[in-house]
C-alpha positions as YAML, in Angstrom:
chain: A
units: angstrom
residues:
- id: 1
  name: MET
  ca: [33.24, 21.20, -9.82]
- id: 2
  name: LEU
  ca: [32.78, 19.02, -6.76]
- id: 3
  name: PRO
  ca: [35.10, 19.56, -3.82]
- id: 4
  name: SER
  ca: [37.73, 16.89, -3.43]
- id: 5
  name: PRO
  ca: [39.78, 15.73, -0.43]
- id: 6
  name: LYS
  ca: [42.92, 16.72, -2.33]
- id: 7
  name: HIS
  ca: [41.93, 20.37, -1.75]
- id: 8
  name: TRP
  ca: [42.03, 20.27, 2.06]
- id: 9
  name: LYS
  ca: [43.75, 17.07, 3.20]
- id: 10
  name: PRO
  ca: [47.21, 18.67, 3.04]
- id: 11
  name: TYR
  ca: [46.00, 21.27, 5.58]
- id: 12
  name: GLY
  ca: [44.46, 18.84, 8.06]
- id: 13
  name: ILE
  ca: [41.09, 20.59, 8.06]
- id: 14
  name: GLY
  ca: [37.53, 19.37, 7.78]
- id: 15
  name: VAL
  ca: [35.05, 21.01, 5.43]
- id: 16
  name: ALA
  ca: [31.48, 21.81, 6.45]
- id: 17
  name: THR
  ca: [29.24, 22.70, 3.52]
- id: 18
  name: GLY
  ca: [25.91, 21.93, 1.91]
- id: 19
  name: GLU
  ca: [23.88, 24.90, 3.13]
- id: 20
  name: HIS
  ca: [23.25, 25.88, -0.52]
- id: 21
  name: CYS
  ca: [22.35, 22.39, -1.81]
- id: 22
  name: GLN
  ca: [18.75, 22.10, -2.97]
- id: 23
  name: ASN
  ca: [18.10, 18.36, -2.98]
- id: 24
  name: ARG
  ca: [19.24, 14.85, -2.10]
- id: 25
  name: VAL
  ca: [20.79, 14.30, -5.55]
- id: 26
  name: ILE
  ca: [23.33, 17.08, -5.03]
- id: 27
  name: PHE
  ca: [24.10, 15.78, -1.55]
- id: 28
  name: LYS
  ca: [24.54, 12.26, -2.95]
- id: 29
  name: GLN
  ca: [27.18, 13.62, -5.34]
- id: 30
  name: PHE
  ca: [28.97, 15.35, -2.45]
- id: 31
  name: PHE
  ca: [28.91, 12.17, -0.37]
- id: 32
  name: GLN
  ca: [30.19, 9.99, -3.22]
- id: 33
  name: ALA
  ca: [33.00, 12.46, -3.97]
- id: 34
  name: LYS
  ca: [33.90, 12.63, -0.25]
- id: 35
  name: GLY
  ca: [33.30, 16.34, -0.75]
- id: 36
  name: PHE
  ca: [32.92, 17.27, 2.91]
- id: 37
  name: GLN
  ca: [33.49, 16.03, 6.43]
- id: 38
  name: PHE
  ca: [30.41, 17.76, 7.89]
- id: 39
  name: CYS
  ca: [27.04, 17.93, 6.14]
- id: 40
  name: GLN
  ca: [25.59, 21.39, 6.76]
- id: 41
  name: ILE
  ca: [22.03, 20.87, 5.58]
- id: 42
  name: ASP
  ca: [19.64, 23.83, 5.17]
- id: 43
  name: SER
  ca: [16.03, 22.70, 5.52]
- id: 44
  name: CYS
  ca: [14.62, 25.86, 3.92]
- id: 45
  name: ARG
  ca: [16.52, 25.41, 0.66]
- id: 46
  name: MET
  ca: [15.49, 21.81, 0.18]
- id: 47
  name: GLY
  ca: [12.29, 20.38, -1.23]
- id: 48
  name: GLY
  ca: [10.71, 19.54, 2.10]
- id: 49
  name: LEU
  ca: [11.21, 17.22, 5.01]
- id: 50
  name: ASN
  ca: [11.35, 14.09, 2.82]
- id: 51
  name: GLU
  ca: [14.46, 15.47, 1.08]
- id: 52
  name: VAL
  ca: [16.02, 16.28, 4.46]
- id: 53
  name: LEU
  ca: [15.35, 12.77, 5.80]
- id: 54
  name: ALA
  ca: [16.91, 11.21, 2.69]
- id: 55
  name: VAL
  ca: [20.06, 13.28, 3.26]
- id: 56
  name: LEU
  ca: [20.20, 12.25, 6.94]
- id: 57
  name: LEU
  ca: [20.09, 8.59, 5.91]
- id: 58
  name: MET
  ca: [22.79, 9.08, 3.25]
- id: 59
  name: ALA
  ca: [24.97, 10.93, 5.75]
- id: 60
  name: ALA
  ca: [24.70, 7.97, 8.12]
- id: 61
  name: LYS
  ca: [25.60, 5.54, 5.33]
- id: 62
  name: PHE
  ca: [28.69, 7.57, 4.41]
- id: 63
  name: GLY
  ca: [29.65, 8.25, 8.04]
- id: 64
  name: VAL
  ca: [29.33, 12.03, 7.72]
- id: 65
  name: PRO
  ca: [27.97, 13.96, 10.73]
- id: 66
  name: VAL
  ca: [25.08, 16.36, 10.04]
- id: 67
  name: CYS
  ca: [25.35, 19.91, 11.43]
- id: 68
  name: PRO
  ca: [22.23, 21.79, 10.27]
- id: 69
  name: HIS
  ca: [22.55, 25.41, 9.15]
- id: 70
  name: GLY
  ca: [20.40, 27.73, 11.25]
- id: 71
  name: GLY
  ca: [21.36, 31.33, 10.71]
- id: 72
  name: GLY
  ca: [18.15, 32.96, 9.52]
- id: 73
  name: VAL
  ca: [14.55, 33.73, 10.38]
- id: 74
  name: GLY
  ca: [12.83, 30.50, 11.34]
- id: 75
  name: LEU
  ca: [15.76, 28.21, 10.55]
- id: 76
  name: CYS
  ca: [16.39, 27.44, 14.20]
- id: 77
  name: GLU
  ca: [12.73, 26.50, 14.56]
- id: 78
  name: TYR
  ca: [13.14, 24.01, 11.68]
- id: 79
  name: ILE
  ca: [16.54, 22.52, 12.40]
- id: 80
  name: GLN
  ca: [15.94, 21.62, 16.03]
- id: 81
  name: HIS
  ca: [13.64, 18.86, 14.76]
- id: 82
  name: ILE
  ca: [16.22, 17.64, 12.23]
- id: 83
  name: SER
  ca: [18.93, 17.33, 14.87]
- id: 84
  name: ILE
  ca: [16.61, 15.58, 17.31]
- id: 85
  name: PHE
  ca: [15.45, 13.14, 14.61]
- id: 86
  name: ASP
  ca: [19.06, 12.49, 13.58]
- id: 87
  name: PHE
  ca: [20.02, 11.71, 17.17]
- id: 88
  name: ILE
  ca: [17.00, 9.55, 18.07]
- id: 89
  name: CYS
  ca: [16.32, 7.72, 14.79]
- id: 90
  name: VAL
  ca: [19.46, 7.80, 12.63]
- id: 91
  name: SER
  ca: [22.89, 8.39, 14.13]
- id: 92
  name: ALA
  ca: [22.25, 7.84, 17.87]
- id: 93
  name: THR
  ca: [25.20, 10.11, 18.66]
- id: 94
  name: LEU
  ca: [26.03, 13.75, 19.30]
- id: 95
  name: GLU
  ca: [29.71, 13.23, 18.47]
- id: 96
  name: ASN
  ca: [31.04, 15.74, 15.92]
- id: 97
  name: ARG
  ca: [27.60, 17.34, 15.67]
- id: 98
  name: VAL
  ca: [26.64, 20.95, 16.18]
- id: 99
  name: THR
  ca: [23.30, 22.65, 15.63]
- id: 100
  name: GLU
  ca: [23.54, 26.38, 14.94]
- id: 101
  name: PHE
  ca: [21.51, 28.80, 17.00]
- id: 102
  name: ALA
  ca: [20.87, 32.44, 16.11]
- id: 103
  name: ASP
  ca: [19.23, 34.20, 19.03]
- id: 104
  name: HIS
  ca: [17.05, 36.69, 17.21]
- id: 105
  name: LEU
  ca: [13.54, 37.02, 15.76]
- id: 106
  name: HIS
  ca: [12.12, 34.14, 17.82]
- id: 107
  name: GLU
  ca: [9.50, 36.55, 19.15]
- id: 108
  name: HIS
  ca: [7.65, 36.23, 15.82]
- id: 109
  name: PHE
  ca: [6.95, 32.49, 16.25]
- id: 110
  name: VAL
  ca: [4.09, 30.84, 18.12]
- id: 111
  name: HIS
  ca: [6.42, 28.08, 19.37]
- id: 112
  name: PRO
  ca: [9.96, 29.49, 19.21]
- id: 113
  name: SER
  ca: [13.05, 27.36, 19.59]
- id: 114
  name: VAL
  ca: [14.74, 27.61, 22.97]
- id: 115
  name: ALA
  ca: [18.38, 27.00, 23.84]
- id: 116
  name: GLU
  ca: [19.61, 26.67, 27.42]
- id: 117
  name: ASN
  ca: [23.14, 25.93, 28.60]
- id: 118
  name: GLY
  ca: [24.36, 25.57, 25.03]
- id: 119
  name: ALA
  ca: [21.71, 23.07, 23.92]
- id: 120
  name: TYR
  ca: [18.30, 23.16, 22.29]
- id: 121
  name: LYS
  ca: [15.38, 22.19, 24.50]
- id: 122
  name: VAL
  ca: [13.13, 19.57, 22.95]
- id: 123
  name: PRO
  ca: [9.97, 21.27, 21.62]
- id: 124
  name: MET
  ca: [6.87, 20.42, 23.62]
- id: 125
  name: SER
  ca: [4.33, 21.37, 20.93]
- id: 126
  name: VAL
  ca: [3.35, 19.43, 17.82]
- id: 127
  name: GLY
  ca: [4.42, 20.47, 14.34]
- id: 128
  name: TYR
  ca: [7.52, 21.95, 12.76]
- id: 129
  name: SER
  ca: [7.54, 25.06, 15.05]
- id: 130
  name: ALA
  ca: [7.40, 27.40, 12.06]
- id: 131
  name: GLU
  ca: [4.01, 28.98, 12.63]
- id: 132
  name: MET
  ca: [4.35, 32.74, 12.81]
- id: 133
  name: LYS
  ca: [2.26, 34.96, 15.07]
- id: 134
  name: LYS
  ca: [-0.64, 36.74, 13.37]
- id: 135
  name: GLU
  ca: [0.52, 40.08, 14.80]
- id: 136
  name: SER
  ca: [3.92, 39.69, 13.13]
- id: 137
  name: LEU
  ca: [2.40, 38.71, 9.79]
- id: 138
  name: ASP
  ca: [0.04, 41.67, 9.93]
- id: 139
  name: ALA
  ca: [2.76, 44.15, 10.92]
- id: 140
  name: TYR
  ca: [5.17, 43.09, 8.18]
- id: 141
  name: GLU
  ca: [2.68, 42.50, 5.35]
- id: 142
  name: PHE
  ca: [3.85, 44.40, 2.27]
- id: 143
  name: PRO
  ca: [2.88, 47.18, 1.68]
- id: 144
  name: ASN
  ca: [0.00, 47.68, 4.12]
- id: 145
  name: GLY
  ca: [1.55, 46.38, 7.34]
- id: 146
  name: SER
  ca: [2.34, 48.91, 10.07]
- id: 147
  name: LYS
  ca: [6.12, 48.38, 9.74]
- id: 148
  name: TRP
  ca: [6.05, 49.06, 5.98]
- id: 149
  name: GLN
  ca: [3.68, 51.99, 6.41]
- id: 150
  name: LYS
  ca: [6.10, 53.62, 8.86]
- id: 151
  name: LEU
  ca: [8.99, 53.24, 6.40]
- id: 152
  name: ILE
  ca: [6.86, 54.70, 3.60]
- id: 153
  name: ASN
  ca: [5.53, 57.57, 5.74]
- id: 154
  name: ASP
  ca: [9.03, 58.42, 7.00]
- id: 155
  name: GLY
  ca: [10.26, 58.59, 3.39]
- id: 156
  name: LEU
  ca: [12.65, 55.67, 3.89]
- id: 157
  name: PHE
  ca: [10.95, 53.48, 1.27]
- id: 158
  name: LYS
  ca: [9.10, 54.40, -1.91]
- id: 159
  name: ILE
  ca: [6.57, 52.28, -3.76]
...
């Protein structure tokens, strides 16, 4: 069942959702049904950057601001680019837009996202900023990484 304005209009609230949508087709259905007031896209659940860009363009067509979801490992590194692209190439506005920032686990990325004074700093390196450090990959490799070996040796995890 698609959300409908009749569900929230009486309460005077706006709905932000979409973080569990997998592709542009589902988003198109939400847009056509006026199913939300804020498009909360999740770049890791979608089928790549092309899907994300299609949703940004549809959001502009339907007049729905995009507020990317960024609550997990590496999501902030991805979504900073989406918000910057939306501002520069699609919407040309920051009005009614928010980009989530979770300030943890950035130490595992070669080019981590940075927020200062409540705003993302524009990345200065090329790429999608999602490259992880070799040391982190080695430490957390299952089951031979040092972090897993400690859990196994301490009896906290059994294989």
